[in-house]
Amino acid sequence: MSDLLENVLLPVASEEDARTSARALTGHDYGTVTVVHVVEKADGAPDKAGVEQREEAAEEMFDAARAVLGDVETDVLYGSDVAETIFDAAAERNSSAIVVTPRGGNRFVQLITGDVALHLVTDTDRPVVVLPDDETDTDPPDTDE
């Protein structure tokens, strides 16, 4: 096993993201995995969803990851800055790497989520490993007509 993936922190944002990220990790030799979901706190503004509802959604994400990876550690995290909350979790767990997969979506979705992704890869004190989704069609388009 590579030391890089010895103690992985796997942040997930949705059930599909959890499945995709877990599936991508299975193609590699890894050790301990902690799957985390960050509930973004609104800095004093009222939340649109209640804590219980967000925790239920996180548990569904964790179940999706477990269906692929088996027994993994999980944790719901709370913070106003998603990337900083992930960094803090990685430091607390002495994670060897933060593992993510690219998140799809249209340009608007990428624009509003891009700040977190950029922050994850530019402001971290440990490796961030971006694993491709093995289910994504990576074959070049057929140009023969």
CSV table of N, CA, C and O in Angstrom, one decimal, residues 54-110:
chain,number,residue,atom,x,y,z
A,54,ARG,N,-30.4,17.4,7.6
A,54,ARG,CA,-29.0,17.3,7.1
A,54,ARG,C,-28.3,16.1,7.6
A,54,ARG,O,-27.5,15.5,6.8
A,55,GLU,N,-28.5,15.7,8.8
A,55,GLU,CA,-27.8,14.5,9.3
A,55,GLU,C,-28.3,13.2,8.6
A,55,GLU,O,-27.6,12.3,8.4
A,56,GLU,N,-29.6,13.2,8.4
A,56,GLU,CA,-30.2,12.1,7.7
A,56,GLU,C,-29.7,12.0,6.2
A,56,GLU,O,-29.3,10.9,5.8
A,57,ALA,N,-29.5,13.1,5.6
A,57,ALA,CA,-28.9,13.1,4.2
A,57,ALA,C,-27.5,12.7,4.3
A,57,ALA,O,-27.0,11.9,3.4
A,58,ALA,N,-26.7,13.1,5.3
A,58,ALA,CA,-25.4,12.6,5.4
A,58,ALA,C,-25.3,11.1,5.6
A,58,ALA,O,-24.4,10.5,5.1
A,59,GLU,N,-26.2,10.6,6.4
A,59,GLU,CA,-26.2,9.1,6.7
A,59,GLU,C,-26.5,8.4,5.4
A,59,GLU,O,-25.9,7.3,5.2
A,60,GLU,N,-27.3,8.9,4.5
A,60,GLU,CA,-27.6,8.3,3.2
A,60,GLU,C,-26.3,8.3,2.4
A,60,GLU,O,-26.0,7.4,1.7
A,61,MET,N,-25.5,9.4,2.5
A,61,MET,CA,-24.3,9.5,1.7
A,61,MET,C,-23.3,8.4,2.3
A,61,MET,O,-22.6,7.7,1.5
A,62,PHE,N,-23.2,8.3,3.6
A,62,PHE,CA,-22.3,7.3,4.2
A,62,PHE,C,-22.7,5.9,3.9
A,62,PHE,O,-21.8,5.1,3.6
A,63,ASP,N,-24.0,5.6,3.8
A,63,ASP,CA,-24.5,4.3,3.4
A,63,ASP,C,-24.1,4.0,2.0
A,63,ASP,O,-23.7,2.9,1.7
A,64,ALA,N,-24.1,5.0,1.1
A,64,ALA,CA,-23.7,4.8,-0.3
A,64,ALA,C,-22.2,4.5,-0.4
A,64,ALA,O,-21.8,3.6,-1.1
A,65,ALA,N,-21.4,5.2,0.4
A,65,ALA,CA,-20.0,4.9,0.5
A,65,ALA,C,-19.7,3.5,1.0
A,65,ALA,O,-18.9,2.7,0.5
A,66,ARG,N,-20.4,3.1,2.1
A,66,ARG,CA,-20.3,1.8,2.7
A,66,ARG,C,-20.6,0.7,1.7
A,66,ARG,O,-20.1,-0.4,1.8
A,67,ALA,N,-21.6,0.9,0.9
A,67,ALA,CA,-22.1,-0.1,0.0
A,67,ALA,C,-20.9,-0.4,-1.0
A,67,ALA,O,-20.9,-1.6,-1.5
A,68,VAL,N,-20.0,0.5,-1.2
A,68,VAL,CA,-18.9,0.2,-2.1
A,68,VAL,C,-17.7,-0.2,-1.4
A,68,VAL,O,-17.0,-1.1,-1.7
A,69,LEU,N,-17.4,0.5,-0.3
A,69,LEU,CA,-16.1,0.3,0.5
A,69,LEU,C,-16.2,-0.6,1.6
A,69,LEU,O,-15.2,-1.0,2.2
A,70,GLY,N,-17.4,-0.9,2.1
A,70,GLY,CA,-17.5,-1.7,3.3
A,70,GLY,C,-17.5,-0.8,4.5
A,70,GLY,O,-17.9,0.3,4.5
A,71,ASP,N,-16.9,-1.4,5.6
A,71,ASP,CA,-16.9,-0.6,6.9
A,71,ASP,C,-15.9,0.5,6.8
A,71,ASP,O,-14.7,0.3,6.6
A,72,VAL,N,-16.4,1.7,6.9
A,72,VAL,CA,-15.5,2.9,7.0
A,72,VAL,C,-16.0,3.8,8.1
A,72,VAL,O,-17.1,3.7,8.6
A,73,GLU,N,-15.1,4.6,8.6
A,73,GLU,CA,-15.4,5.6,9.6
A,73,GLU,C,-16.2,6.7,8.9
A,73,GLU,O,-16.0,7.0,7.7
A,74,THR,N,-17.1,7.4,9.6
A,74,THR,CA,-17.9,8.5,9.1
A,74,THR,C,-18.0,9.6,10.1
A,74,THR,O,-17.9,9.4,11.3
A,75,ASP,N,-18.2,10.8,9.6
A,75,ASP,CA,-18.4,11.9,10.5
A,75,ASP,C,-19.1,13.1,9.8
A,75,ASP,O,-18.8,13.4,8.6
A,76,VAL,N,-20.1,13.7,10.4
A,76,VAL,CA,-20.8,14.9,9.9
A,76,VAL,C,-20.0,16.0,10.6
A,76,VAL,O,-19.9,16.1,11.8
A,77,LEU,N,-19.6,16.9,9.7
A,77,LEU,CA,-18.8,18.1,10.2
A,77,LEU,C,-19.6,19.4,10.0
A,77,LEU,O,-20.4,19.4,9.0
A,78,TYR,N,-19.4,20.4,10.8
A,78,TYR,CA,-20.2,21.6,10.7
A,78,TYR,C,-19.2,22.8,10.6
A,78,TYR,O,-18.2,22.8,11.4
A,79,GLY,N,-19.4,23.7,9.7
A,79,GLY,CA,-18.5,24.8,9.5
A,79,GLY,C,-19.0,25.8,8.5
A,79,GLY,O,-19.8,25.5,7.6
A,80,SER,N,-18.5,27.0,8.6
A,80,SER,CA,-19.0,28.1,7.7
A,80,SER,C,-18.1,28.1,6.5
A,80,SER,O,-18.4,28.7,5.4
A,81,ASP,N,-16.9,27.5,6.5
A,81,ASP,CA,-16.0,27.4,5.4
A,81,ASP,C,-15.7,25.9,5.1
A,81,ASP,O,-15.0,25.2,5.9
A,82,VAL,N,-16.3,25.4,4.0
A,82,VAL,CA,-16.2,23.9,3.8
A,82,VAL,C,-14.8,23.4,3.7
A,82,VAL,O,-14.4,22.4,4.3
A,83,ALA,N,-14.0,24.1,2.9
A,83,ALA,CA,-12.6,23.7,2.7
A,83,ALA,C,-11.8,23.7,4.1
A,83,ALA,O,-11.1,22.7,4.4
A,84,GLU,N,-11.9,24.8,4.8
A,84,GLU,CA,-11.3,24.8,6.1
A,84,GLU,C,-11.7,23.7,7.1
A,84,GLU,O,-10.9,23.2,7.8
A,85,THR,N,-13.0,23.4,7.0
A,85,THR,CA,-13.6,22.4,7.9
A,85,THR,C,-13.0,21.0,7.5
A,85,THR,O,-12.6,20.2,8.3
A,86,ILE,N,-12.8,20.8,6.2
A,86,ILE,CA,-12.1,19.6,5.7
A,86,ILE,C,-10.7,19.5,6.1
A,86,ILE,O,-10.2,18.5,6.6
A,87,PHE,N,-10.0,20.7,6.0
A,87,PHE,CA,-8.6,20.7,6.4
A,87,PHE,C,-8.4,20.4,7.9
A,87,PHE,O,-7.5,19.6,8.3
A,88,ASP,N,-9.3,21.0,8.7
A,88,ASP,CA,-9.3,20.7,10.2
A,88,ASP,C,-9.5,19.2,10.5
A,88,ASP,O,-8.8,18.6,11.3
A,89,ALA,N,-10.5,18.6,9.8
A,89,ALA,CA,-10.7,17.2,10.0
A,89,ALA,C,-9.5,16.3,9.6
A,89,ALA,O,-9.2,15.4,10.3
A,90,ALA,N,-8.9,16.7,8.5
A,90,ALA,CA,-7.7,16.0,8.0
A,90,ALA,C,-6.6,16.1,9.1
A,90,ALA,O,-5.9,15.1,9.4
A,91,ALA,N,-6.4,17.3,9.6
A,91,ALA,CA,-5.4,17.5,10.6
A,91,ALA,C,-5.7,16.7,11.9
A,91,ALA,O,-4.8,16.0,12.5
A,92,GLU,N,-7.0,16.7,12.4
A,92,GLU,CA,-7.3,16.0,13.6
A,92,GLU,C,-7.1,14.5,13.4
A,92,GLU,O,-6.8,13.8,14.4
A,93,ARG,N,-7.3,14.0,12.2
A,93,ARG,CA,-7.2,12.5,12.0
A,93,ARG,C,-5.9,12.1,11.5
A,93,ARG,O,-5.6,11.0,11.2
A,94,ASN,N,-5.0,13.1,11.3
A,94,ASN,CA,-3.6,12.9,10.8
A,94,ASN,C,-3.7,12.1,9.4
A,94,ASN,O,-3.0,11.2,9.2
A,95,SER,N,-4.7,12.6,8.6
A,95,SER,CA,-4.9,12.0,7.3
A,95,SER,C,-3.6,12.1,6.4
A,95,SER,O,-3.0,13.2,6.4
A,96,SER,N,-3.3,11.0,5.7
A,96,SER,CA,-2.2,11.1,4.8
A,96,SER,C,-2.5,11.8,3.5
A,96,SER,O,-1.7,12.4,2.8
A,97,ALA,N,-3.9,11.9,3.2
A,97,ALA,CA,-4.3,12.6,2.0
A,97,ALA,C,-5.8,12.8,2.0
A,97,ALA,O,-6.5,12.1,2.7
A,98,ILE,N,-6.2,13.9,1.4
A,98,ILE,CA,-7.6,14.1,1.1
A,98,ILE,C,-7.9,13.6,-0.3
A,98,ILE,O,-7.2,14.0,-1.2
A,99,VAL,N,-8.9,12.8,-0.4
A,99,VAL,CA,-9.2,12.2,-1.8
A,99,VAL,C,-10.5,12.7,-2.2
A,99,VAL,O,-11.5,12.7,-1.5
A,100,VAL,N,-10.6,13.2,-3.5
A,100,VAL,CA,-11.8,13.7,-4.1
A,100,VAL,C,-11.9,13.2,-5.5
A,100,VAL,O,-10.9,12.7,-6.1
A,101,THR,N,-13.1,13.3,-6.1
A,101,THR,CA,-13.3,13.0,-7.5
A,101,THR,C,-13.9,14.3,-8.1
A,101,THR,O,-14.5,15.0,-7.4
A,102,PRO,N,-13.6,14.5,-9.4
A,102,PRO,CA,-14.2,15.7,-10.0
A,102,PRO,C,-15.7,15.6,-9.9
A,102,PRO,O,-16.3,14.5,-10.1
A,103,ARG,N,-16.3,16.7,-9.7
A,103,ARG,CA,-17.8,16.8,-9.6
A,103,ARG,C,-18.3,17.4,-10.9
A,103,ARG,O,-17.8,18.4,-11.4
A,104,GLY,N,-19.2,16.7,-11.5
A,104,GLY,CA,-19.8,17.2,-12.8
A,104,GLY,C,-20.7,18.4,-12.6
A,104,GLY,O,-20.6,19.0,-11.6
A,105,GLY,N,-21.5,18.5,-13.5
A,105,GLY,CA,-22.5,19.7,-13.5
A,105,GLY,C,-22.2,20.7,-14.6
A,105,GLY,O,-21.1,20.6,-15.2
A,106,ASN,N,-23.1,21.5,-14.7
A,106,ASN,CA,-22.9,22.5,-15.8
A,106,ASN,C,-22.0,23.6,-15.3
A,106,ASN,O,-21.5,23.6,-14.2
A,107,ARG,N,-21.7,24.5,-16.2
A,107,ARG,CA,-20.7,25.6,-15.9
A,107,ARG,C,-21.1,26.4,-14.6
A,107,ARG,O,-20.2,26.8,-13.8
A,108,PHE,N,-22.4,26.7,-14.5
A,108,PHE,CA,-22.8,27.4,-13.3
A,108,PHE,C,-22.5,26.7,-12.0
A,108,PHE,O,-22.0,27.3,-11.1
A,109,VAL,N,-22.8,25.4,-12.0
A,109,VAL,CA,-22.6,24.6,-10.8
A,109,VAL,C,-21.0,24.6,-10.5
A,109,VAL,O,-20.6,24.7,-9.4
A,110,GLN,N,-20.2,24.4,-11.6
A,110,GLN,CA,-18.8,24.4,-11.4
A,110,GLN,C,-18.3,25.8,-10.9
A,110,GLN,O,-17.4,25.8,-10.1
